[in-house]
Amino acid sequence: MAPSGREGESGSGAGLAAGIPYGPLLLTLAMQTLATMAAFSAPTLAPKIAMDLGVDGHLIGFFVSTVYGVGIASALFSPDFIQKFGAVRVGQFVMLGVVAMLVIAGSGGLGALALCAFVLGSGYGATAPVSTHLLIPRTKPNVLNLVFSIRQIGVPLGGVLGALLLPFVAVEFGWRMAFWVQVLPAVLLIAAFQYYRNSWDEDRNRTHRLFKAELWRPLYLLRDSALMRLLSLASFSYAGSQLCFIGFMALHLTERTGLDLIAAGQVLALYQISGVASRPIWGWLADRYISSIRLLGLLGIVMAFAAIAAGQLSESWSIWFVLLVAVTAGATASGFTGIAYGAFAAFGGKYRTEATALGSSAMFLGVLILPTIFGVIVGDSREYWHAYGLIALIVASSGAWLMLAKIKTEL
């Protein structure tokens, strides 16, 4: 990628609209939305599933953990398959995994749910590498972070659509139907990808040999590049912090601030909305005024202050200060992902697909580890400020290292 006036990032294009590849952006946004909606279907429908199958609803909570755990491997290995088969074909595989997961989940019991978590996870990690491979060559460098931030809206959008639509379908037609109704959009997206396959996959290498040295390229980037290590650490800590806020905010508010469950849910919804609204704003800023690396570092510092404030929440706090903490936490801990993927792609050089695969695996690992540590600390100490203090230390350190990092034009 050609250098620009800003540190390490690419040059400017002619105009905003001209630089956005609407076709690939819409299809990759749809892929992320439908895959995320499928991933969060089981937790959303957990009360109905648990009642019908006669099992502990908390067991279903392991569904998402399994998806992300398997997704770490699929993220790291997907660039190897993208080289040989093309990003469109791998994107179709992702959606085929979504379809298979939905059909299996809607047809069986608890064992089927466990199986389909592995099925979905086998493709879920490829969503970011596929998107990077399709978007980067078609995106003007001056809107790179904005485009990636818009694509990342698919994650909260999928969660919101699932939360709004699936319970209604489950009540009216049963929880199995809530899985099955998602099949048609996924199949239509597979067909839409096929329409563009010849032109978008023309760069595939049919002679590429799978499971050779290139399979480990994402890990080679981690080994060889200090900047990739810093970005991976920040992605790990920020994504883990995001899930700590999401997973514990409602419980924390009801226990310590006197809010009822409905009010706490509304605060959590505001957190999510802030995360969605901030993503394109951060992308625009990173394209226009500040390097994505520096902006990510700044978000980590602000995130740390939000975590410290969250740890101090009590009944004496005004609701307006509670809302301010939620908005700040959402805008940073939830809003960072678009520019993070943009940074991995921009600074990954010719290995941009592999770099975003590394980013995905780091985020997924953070989602698995940090909320677990957070829960253990809260369970042992019965105090939230201890856990939030640790989160603040981790994200502040990651942010400071990014602020001080030396940025090169290419890896």
mmCIF file of N, CA and C in Angstrom, residues 267-364:
data_model
loop_
_atom_site.group_PDB
_atom_site.id
_atom_site.type_symbol
_atom_site.label_atom_id
_atom_site.label_comp_id
_atom_site.label_asym_id
_atom_site.label_seq_id
_atom_site.Cartn_x
_atom_site.Cartn_y
_atom_site.Cartn_z
ATOM 1 N N VAL A 267 -30.008 0.695 30.610
ATOM 2 C CA VAL A 267 -28.635 1.213 30.664
ATOM 3 C C VAL A 267 -27.724 0.365 29.774
ATOM 4 N N LEU A 268 -27.899 -0.954 29.836
ATOM 5 C CA LEU A 268 -27.102 -1.845 28.997
ATOM 6 C C LEU A 268 -27.396 -1.607 27.516
ATOM 7 N N ALA A 269 -28.662 -1.354 27.201
ATOM 8 C CA ALA A 269 -29.021 -1.050 25.811
ATOM 9 C C ALA A 269 -28.338 0.231 25.344
ATOM 10 N N LEU A 270 -28.253 1.217 26.232
ATOM 11 C CA LEU A 270 -27.573 2.467 25.886
ATOM 12 C C LEU A 270 -26.086 2.212 25.638
ATOM 13 N N TYR A 271 -25.497 1.326 26.417
ATOM 14 C CA TYR A 271 -24.107 0.917 26.191
ATOM 15 C C TYR A 271 -23.945 0.366 24.774
ATOM 16 N N GLN A 272 -24.859 -0.517 24.376
ATOM 17 C CA GLN A 272 -24.785 -1.127 23.044
ATOM 18 C C GLN A 272 -24.977 -0.086 21.950
ATOM 19 N N ILE A 273 -25.948 0.797 22.134
ATOM 20 C CA ILE A 273 -26.211 1.843 21.140
ATOM 21 C C ILE A 273 -24.991 2.742 20.980
ATOM 22 N N SER A 274 -24.360 3.077 22.085
ATOM 23 C CA SER A 274 -23.156 3.899 22.040
ATOM 24 C C SER A 274 -22.049 3.206 21.255
ATOM 25 N N GLY A 275 -21.932 1.895 21.433
ATOM 26 C CA GLY A 275 -20.927 1.140 20.693
ATOM 27 C C GLY A 275 -21.176 1.142 19.202
ATOM 28 N N VAL A 276 -22.451 1.050 18.812
ATOM 29 C CA VAL A 276 -22.804 1.075 17.388
ATOM 30 C C VAL A 276 -22.557 2.457 16.797
ATOM 31 N N ALA A 277 -23.055 3.489 17.471
ATOM 32 C CA ALA A 277 -22.969 4.851 16.934
ATOM 33 C C ALA A 277 -21.535 5.348 16.850
ATOM 34 N N SER A 278 -20.689 4.905 17.766
ATOM 35 C CA SER A 278 -19.315 5.418 17.802
ATOM 36 C C SER A 278 -18.427 4.816 16.721
ATOM 37 N N ARG A 279 -18.753 3.628 16.236
ATOM 38 C CA ARG A 279 -17.849 2.938 15.302
ATOM 39 C C ARG A 279 -17.557 3.753 14.046
ATOM 40 N N PRO A 280 -18.570 4.208 13.312
ATOM 41 C CA PRO A 280 -18.243 5.026 12.133
ATOM 42 C C PRO A 280 -17.575 6.352 12.484
ATOM 43 N N ILE A 281 -17.867 6.888 13.667
ATOM 44 C CA ILE A 281 -17.209 8.138 14.079
ATOM 45 C C ILE A 281 -15.715 7.909 14.267
ATOM 46 N N TRP A 282 -15.351 6.831 14.981
ATOM 47 C CA TRP A 282 -13.924 6.524 15.166
ATOM 48 C C TRP A 282 -13.270 6.236 13.818
ATOM 49 N N GLY A 283 -13.981 5.531 12.940
ATOM 50 C CA GLY A 283 -13.424 5.245 11.624
ATOM 51 C C GLY A 283 -13.143 6.509 10.834
ATOM 52 N N TRP A 284 -14.078 7.445 10.882
ATOM 53 C CA TRP A 284 -13.912 8.722 10.178
ATOM 54 C C TRP A 284 -12.734 9.506 10.748
ATOM 55 N N LEU A 285 -12.626 9.546 12.072
ATOM 56 C CA LEU A 285 -11.515 10.258 12.706
ATOM 57 C C LEU A 285 -10.168 9.626 12.340
ATOM 58 N N ALA A 286 -10.130 8.283 12.333
ATOM 59 C CA ALA A 286 -8.878 7.595 12.015
ATOM 60 C C ALA A 286 -8.470 7.799 10.562
ATOM 61 N N ASP A 287 -9.431 8.014 9.695
ATOM 62 C CA ASP A 287 -9.117 8.277 8.291
ATOM 63 C C ASP A 287 -8.691 9.716 8.050
ATOM 64 N N ARG A 288 -9.189 10.632 8.865
ATOM 65 C CA ARG A 288 -9.003 12.050 8.572
ATOM 66 C C ARG A 288 -7.957 12.754 9.436
ATOM 67 N N TYR A 289 -7.907 12.414 10.721
ATOM 68 C CA TYR A 289 -7.167 13.285 11.631
ATOM 69 C C TYR A 289 -6.105 12.609 12.481
ATOM 70 N N ILE A 290 -6.241 11.314 12.748
ATOM 71 C CA ILE A 290 -5.327 10.673 13.689
ATOM 72 C C ILE A 290 -5.104 9.237 13.249
ATOM 73 N N SER A 291 -3.887 8.753 13.393
ATOM 74 C CA SER A 291 -3.586 7.366 13.057
ATOM 75 C C SER A 291 -4.475 6.414 13.858
ATOM 76 N N SER A 292 -4.895 5.331 13.220
ATOM 77 C CA SER A 292 -5.723 4.342 13.920
ATOM 78 C C SER A 292 -5.002 3.775 15.137
ATOM 79 N N ILE A 293 -3.682 3.652 15.062
ATOM 80 C CA ILE A 293 -2.912 3.145 16.202
ATOM 81 C C ILE A 293 -3.024 4.094 17.384
ATOM 82 N N ARG A 294 -2.834 5.385 17.134
ATOM 83 C CA ARG A 294 -2.921 6.372 18.216
ATOM 84 C C ARG A 294 -4.343 6.454 18.766
ATOM 85 N N LEU A 295 -5.323 6.386 17.871
ATOM 86 C CA LEU A 295 -6.711 6.462 18.334
ATOM 87 C C LEU A 295 -7.062 5.250 19.184
ATOM 88 N N LEU A 296 -6.605 4.074 18.788
ATOM 89 C CA LEU A 296 -6.824 2.880 19.608
ATOM 90 C C LEU A 296 -6.181 3.038 20.981
ATOM 91 N N GLY A 297 -4.991 3.610 21.015
ATOM 92 C CA GLY A 297 -4.345 3.853 22.300
ATOM 93 C C GLY A 297 -5.144 4.800 23.166
ATOM 94 N N LEU A 298 -5.647 5.871 22.564
ATOM 95 C CA LEU A 298 -6.455 6.840 23.305
ATOM 96 C C LEU A 298 -7.736 6.204 23.827
ATOM 97 N N LEU A 299 -8.371 5.355 23.009
ATOM 98 C CA LEU A 299 -9.589 4.669 23.455
ATOM 99 C C LEU A 299 -9.299 3.773 24.654
ATOM 100 N N GLY A 300 -8.126 3.140 24.672
ATOM 101 C CA GLY A 300 -7.769 2.307 25.813
ATOM 102 C C GLY A 300 -7.645 3.106 27.099
ATOM 103 N N ILE A 301 -7.073 4.304 27.008
ATOM 104 C CA ILE A 301 -6.943 5.161 28.191
ATOM 105 C C ILE A 301 -8.319 5.579 28.703
ATOM 106 N N VAL A 302 -9.189 6.012 27.786
ATOM 107 C CA VAL A 302 -10.540 6.425 28.183
ATOM 108 C C VAL A 302 -11.318 5.231 28.729
ATOM 109 N N MET A 303 -11.139 4.070 28.118
ATOM 110 C CA MET A 303 -11.788 2.846 28.579
ATOM 111 C C MET A 303 -11.395 2.535 30.019
ATOM 112 N N ALA A 304 -10.135 2.762 30.348
ATOM 113 C CA ALA A 304 -9.661 2.516 31.712
ATOM 114 C C ALA A 304 -10.380 3.415 32.710
ATOM 115 N N PHE A 305 -10.545 4.696 32.372
ATOM 116 C CA PHE A 305 -11.281 5.603 33.256
ATOM 117 C C PHE A 305 -12.737 5.156 33.408
ATOM 118 N N ALA A 306 -13.337 4.666 32.309
ATOM 119 C CA ALA A 306 -14.715 4.175 32.382
ATOM 120 C C ALA A 306 -14.809 2.963 33.300
ATOM 121 N N ALA A 307 -13.811 2.076 33.239
ATOM 122 C CA ALA A 307 -13.805 0.897 34.105
ATOM 123 C C ALA A 307 -13.647 1.291 35.571
ATOM 124 N N ILE A 308 -12.762 2.249 35.842
ATOM 125 C CA ILE A 308 -12.590 2.726 37.222
ATOM 126 C C ILE A 308 -13.888 3.328 37.743
ATOM 127 N N ALA A 309 -14.538 4.133 36.906
ATOM 128 C CA ALA A 309 -15.809 4.739 37.313
ATOM 129 C C ALA A 309 -16.875 3.677 37.534
ATOM 130 N N ALA A 310 -16.915 2.671 36.659
ATOM 131 C CA ALA A 310 -17.910 1.602 36.806
ATOM 132 C C ALA A 310 -17.726 0.863 38.126
ATOM 133 N N GLY A 311 -16.482 0.698 38.547
ATOM 134 C CA GLY A 311 -16.226 0.011 39.805
ATOM 135 C C GLY A 311 -16.682 0.772 41.030
ATOM 136 N N GLN A 312 -16.941 2.071 40.875
ATOM 137 C CA GLN A 312 -17.364 2.905 42.005
ATOM 138 C C GLN A 312 -18.873 3.142 42.044
ATOM 139 N N LEU A 313 -19.615 2.608 41.083
ATOM 140 C CA LEU A 313 -21.058 2.860 41.027
ATOM 141 C C LEU A 313 -21.746 2.408 42.314
ATOM 142 N N SER A 314 -22.659 3.242 42.800
ATOM 143 C CA SER A 314 -23.403 2.921 44.019
ATOM 144 C C SER A 314 -24.742 3.658 43.987
ATOM 145 N N GLU A 315 -25.543 3.453 45.018
ATOM 146 C CA GLU A 315 -26.853 4.097 45.081
ATOM 147 C C GLU A 315 -26.751 5.612 45.183
ATOM 148 N N SER A 316 -25.610 6.113 45.616
ATOM 149 C CA SER A 316 -25.444 7.563 45.760
ATOM 150 C C SER A 316 -25.207 8.265 44.425
ATOM 151 N N TRP A 317 -24.964 7.481 43.380
ATOM 152 C CA TRP A 317 -24.679 8.071 42.078
ATOM 153 C C TRP A 317 -25.965 8.519 41.396
ATOM 154 N N SER A 318 -25.927 9.680 40.773
ATOM 155 C CA SER A 318 -27.040 10.135 39.943
ATOM 156 C C SER A 318 -27.171 9.233 38.722
ATOM 157 N N ILE A 319 -28.394 9.023 38.273
ATOM 158 C CA ILE A 319 -28.622 8.191 37.094
ATOM 159 C C ILE A 319 -27.901 8.755 35.878
ATOM 160 N N TRP A 320 -27.730 10.075 35.846
ATOM 161 C CA TRP A 320 -27.057 10.697 34.701
ATOM 162 C C TRP A 320 -25.582 10.323 34.655
ATOM 163 N N PHE A 321 -24.956 10.176 35.813
ATOM 164 C CA PHE A 321 -23.564 9.740 35.838
ATOM 165 C C PHE A 321 -23.453 8.260 35.462
ATOM 166 N N VAL A 322 -24.442 7.470 35.880
ATOM 167 C CA VAL A 322 -24.473 6.062 35.483
ATOM 168 C C VAL A 322 -24.572 5.949 33.965
ATOM 169 N N LEU A 323 -25.448 6.756 33.372
ATOM 170 C CA LEU A 323 -25.609 6.742 31.915
ATOM 171 C C LEU A 323 -24.339 7.208 31.209
ATOM 172 N N LEU A 324 -23.667 8.194 31.798
ATOM 173 C CA LEU A 324 -22.423 8.689 31.206
ATOM 174 C C LEU A 324 -21.353 7.600 31.185
ATOM 175 N N VAL A 325 -21.270 6.840 32.274
ATOM 176 C CA VAL A 325 -20.316 5.732 32.326
ATOM 177 C C VAL A 325 -20.654 4.694 31.259
ATOM 178 N N ALA A 326 -21.949 4.380 31.114
ATOM 179 C CA ALA A 326 -22.371 3.388 30.124
ATOM 180 C C ALA A 326 -22.041 3.845 28.707
ATOM 181 N N VAL A 327 -22.306 5.107 28.408
ATOM 182 C CA VAL A 327 -22.027 5.641 27.069
ATOM 183 C C VAL A 327 -20.525 5.626 26.788
ATOM 184 N N THR A 328 -19.729 6.041 27.768
ATOM 185 C CA THR A 328 -18.276 6.077 27.590
ATOM 186 C C THR A 328 -17.707 4.676 27.413
ATOM 187 N N ALA A 329 -18.175 3.743 28.234
ATOM 188 C CA ALA A 329 -17.709 2.360 28.119
ATOM 189 C C ALA A 329 -18.119 1.761 26.782
ATOM 190 N N GLY A 330 -19.347 2.021 26.351
ATOM 191 C CA GLY A 330 -19.806 1.489 25.075
ATOM 192 C C GLY A 330 -19.031 2.047 23.900
ATOM 193 N N ALA A 331 -18.778 3.352 23.925
ATOM 194 C CA ALA A 331 -18.075 3.995 22.812
ATOM 195 C C ALA A 331 -16.635 3.518 22.685
ATOM 196 N N THR A 332 -16.039 3.081 23.776
ATOM 197 C CA THR A 332 -14.639 2.649 23.751
ATOM 198 C C THR A 332 -14.512 1.129 23.698
ATOM 199 N N ALA A 333 -15.053 0.434 24.696
ATOM 200 C CA ALA A 333 -14.896 -1.016 24.775
ATOM 201 C C ALA A 333 -15.655 -1.745 23.679
ATOM 202 N N SER A 334 -16.761 -1.181 23.220
ATOM 203 C CA SER A 334 -17.530 -1.804 22.146
ATOM 204 C C SER A 334 -17.252 -1.163 20.799
ATOM 205 N N GLY A 335 -16.845 0.100 20.796
ATOM 206 C CA GLY A 335 -16.704 0.829 19.541
ATOM 207 C C GLY A 335 -15.361 0.704 18.858
ATOM 208 N N PHE A 336 -14.409 0.004 19.472
ATOM 209 C CA PHE A 336 -13.034 -0.002 18.956
ATOM 210 C C PHE A 336 -12.811 -0.941 17.784
ATOM 211 N N THR A 337 -13.678 -1.944 17.582
ATOM 212 C CA THR A 337 -13.331 -3.081 16.720
ATOM 213 C C THR A 337 -13.094 -2.704 15.263
ATOM 214 N N GLY A 338 -13.857 -1.755 14.741
ATOM 215 C CA GLY A 338 -13.696 -1.387 13.340
ATOM 216 C C GLY A 338 -12.317 -0.839 13.038
ATOM 217 N N ILE A 339 -11.855 0.110 13.853
ATOM 218 C CA ILE A 339 -10.531 0.678 13.590
ATOM 219 C C ILE A 339 -9.427 -0.308 13.957
ATOM 220 N N ALA A 340 -9.708 -1.248 14.853
ATOM 221 C CA ALA A 340 -8.711 -2.283 15.153
ATOM 222 C C ALA A 340 -8.478 -3.155 13.924
ATOM 223 N N TYR A 341 -9.569 -3.620 13.307
ATOM 224 C CA TYR A 341 -9.414 -4.406 12.083
ATOM 225 C C TYR A 341 -8.797 -3.568 10.970
ATOM 226 N N GLY A 342 -9.167 -2.290 10.898
ATOM 227 C CA GLY A 342 -8.558 -1.414 9.910
ATOM 228 C C GLY A 342 -7.060 -1.290 10.112
ATOM 229 N N ALA A 343 -6.632 -1.217 11.377
ATOM 230 C CA ALA A 343 -5.202 -1.123 11.677
ATOM 231 C C ALA A 343 -4.472 -2.408 11.307
ATOM 232 N N PHE A 344 -5.056 -3.558 11.647
ATOM 233 C CA PHE A 344 -4.436 -4.827 11.262
ATOM 234 C C PHE A 344 -4.279 -4.905 9.745
ATOM 235 N N ALA A 345 -5.317 -4.495 9.017
ATOM 236 C CA ALA A 345 -5.262 -4.559 7.558
ATOM 237 C C ALA A 345 -4.253 -3.568 6.989
ATOM 238 N N ALA A 346 -4.261 -2.331 7.501
ATOM 239 C CA ALA A 346 -3.382 -1.292 6.964
ATOM 240 C C ALA A 346 -1.914 -1.584 7.235
ATOM 241 N N PHE A 347 -1.614 -2.103 8.414
ATOM 242 C CA PHE A 347 -0.224 -2.331 8.789
ATOM 243 C C PHE A 347 0.210 -3.773 8.544
ATOM 244 N N GLY A 348 -0.693 -4.585 8.018
ATOM 245 C CA GLY A 348 -0.326 -5.953 7.671
ATOM 246 C C GLY A 348 0.385 -6.066 6.342
ATOM 247 N N GLY A 349 0.427 -4.954 5.578
ATOM 248 C CA GLY A 349 1.109 -4.983 4.292
ATOM 249 C C GLY A 349 0.496 -6.009 3.362
ATOM 250 N N LYS A 350 1.322 -6.807 2.717
ATOM 251 C CA LYS A 350 0.812 -7.816 1.784
ATOM 252 C C LYS A 350 0.141 -8.974 2.517
ATOM 253 N N TYR A 351 0.332 -9.050 3.834
ATOM 254 C CA TYR A 351 -0.305 -10.099 4.633
ATOM 255 C C TYR A 351 -1.505 -9.548 5.405
ATOM 256 N N ARG A 352 -2.259 -8.641 4.772
ATOM 257 C CA ARG A 352 -3.376 -7.985 5.452
ATOM 258 C C ARG A 352 -4.459 -8.976 5.866
ATOM 259 N N THR A 353 -4.744 -9.985 5.028
ATOM 260 C CA THR A 353 -5.756 -10.983 5.391
ATOM 261 C C THR A 353 -5.306 -11.776 6.607
ATOM 262 N N GLU A 354 -4.042 -12.186 6.602
ATOM 263 C CA GLU A 354 -3.500 -12.931 7.735
ATOM 264 C C GLU A 354 -3.459 -12.072 8.995
ATOM 265 N N ALA A 355 -3.197 -10.780 8.824
ATOM 266 C CA ALA A 355 -3.142 -9.883 9.983
ATOM 267 C C ALA A 355 -4.505 -9.751 10.650
ATOM 268 N N THR A 356 -5.570 -9.627 9.854
ATOM 269 C CA THR A 356 -6.900 -9.534 10.459
ATOM 270 C C THR A 356 -7.325 -10.870 11.063
ATOM 271 N N ALA A 357 -6.831 -11.968 10.509
ATOM 272 C CA ALA A 357 -7.079 -13.266 11.137
ATOM 273 C C ALA A 357 -6.452 -13.309 12.522
ATOM 274 N N LEU A 358 -5.245 -12.772 12.631
ATOM 275 C CA LEU A 358 -4.589 -12.673 13.939
ATOM 276 C C LEU A 358 -5.406 -11.801 14.882
ATOM 277 N N GLY A 359 -5.935 -10.681 14.368
ATOM 278 C CA GLY A 359 -6.763 -9.804 15.190
ATOM 279 C C GLY A 359 -8.007 -10.495 15.706
ATOM 280 N N SER A 360 -8.676 -11.250 14.834
ATOM 281 C CA SER A 360 -9.876 -11.977 15.258
ATOM 282 C C SER A 360 -9.564 -12.975 16.354
ATOM 283 N N SER A 361 -8.494 -13.732 16.175
ATOM 284 C CA SER A 361 -8.156 -14.748 17.178
ATOM 285 C C SER A 361 -7.812 -14.101 18.512
ATOM 286 N N ALA A 362 -7.143 -12.939 18.480
ATOM 287 C CA ALA A 362 -6.820 -12.238 19.723
ATOM 288 C C ALA A 362 -8.088 -11.762 20.426
ATOM 289 N N MET A 363 -9.025 -11.208 19.657
ATOM 290 C CA MET A 363 -10.284 -10.751 20.247
ATOM 291 C C MET A 363 -11.074 -11.916 20.832
ATOM 292 N N PHE A 364 -11.159 -13.017 20.092
ATOM 293 C CA PHE A 364 -11.909 -14.178 20.576
ATOM 294 C C PHE A 364 -11.292 -14.723 21.858
#
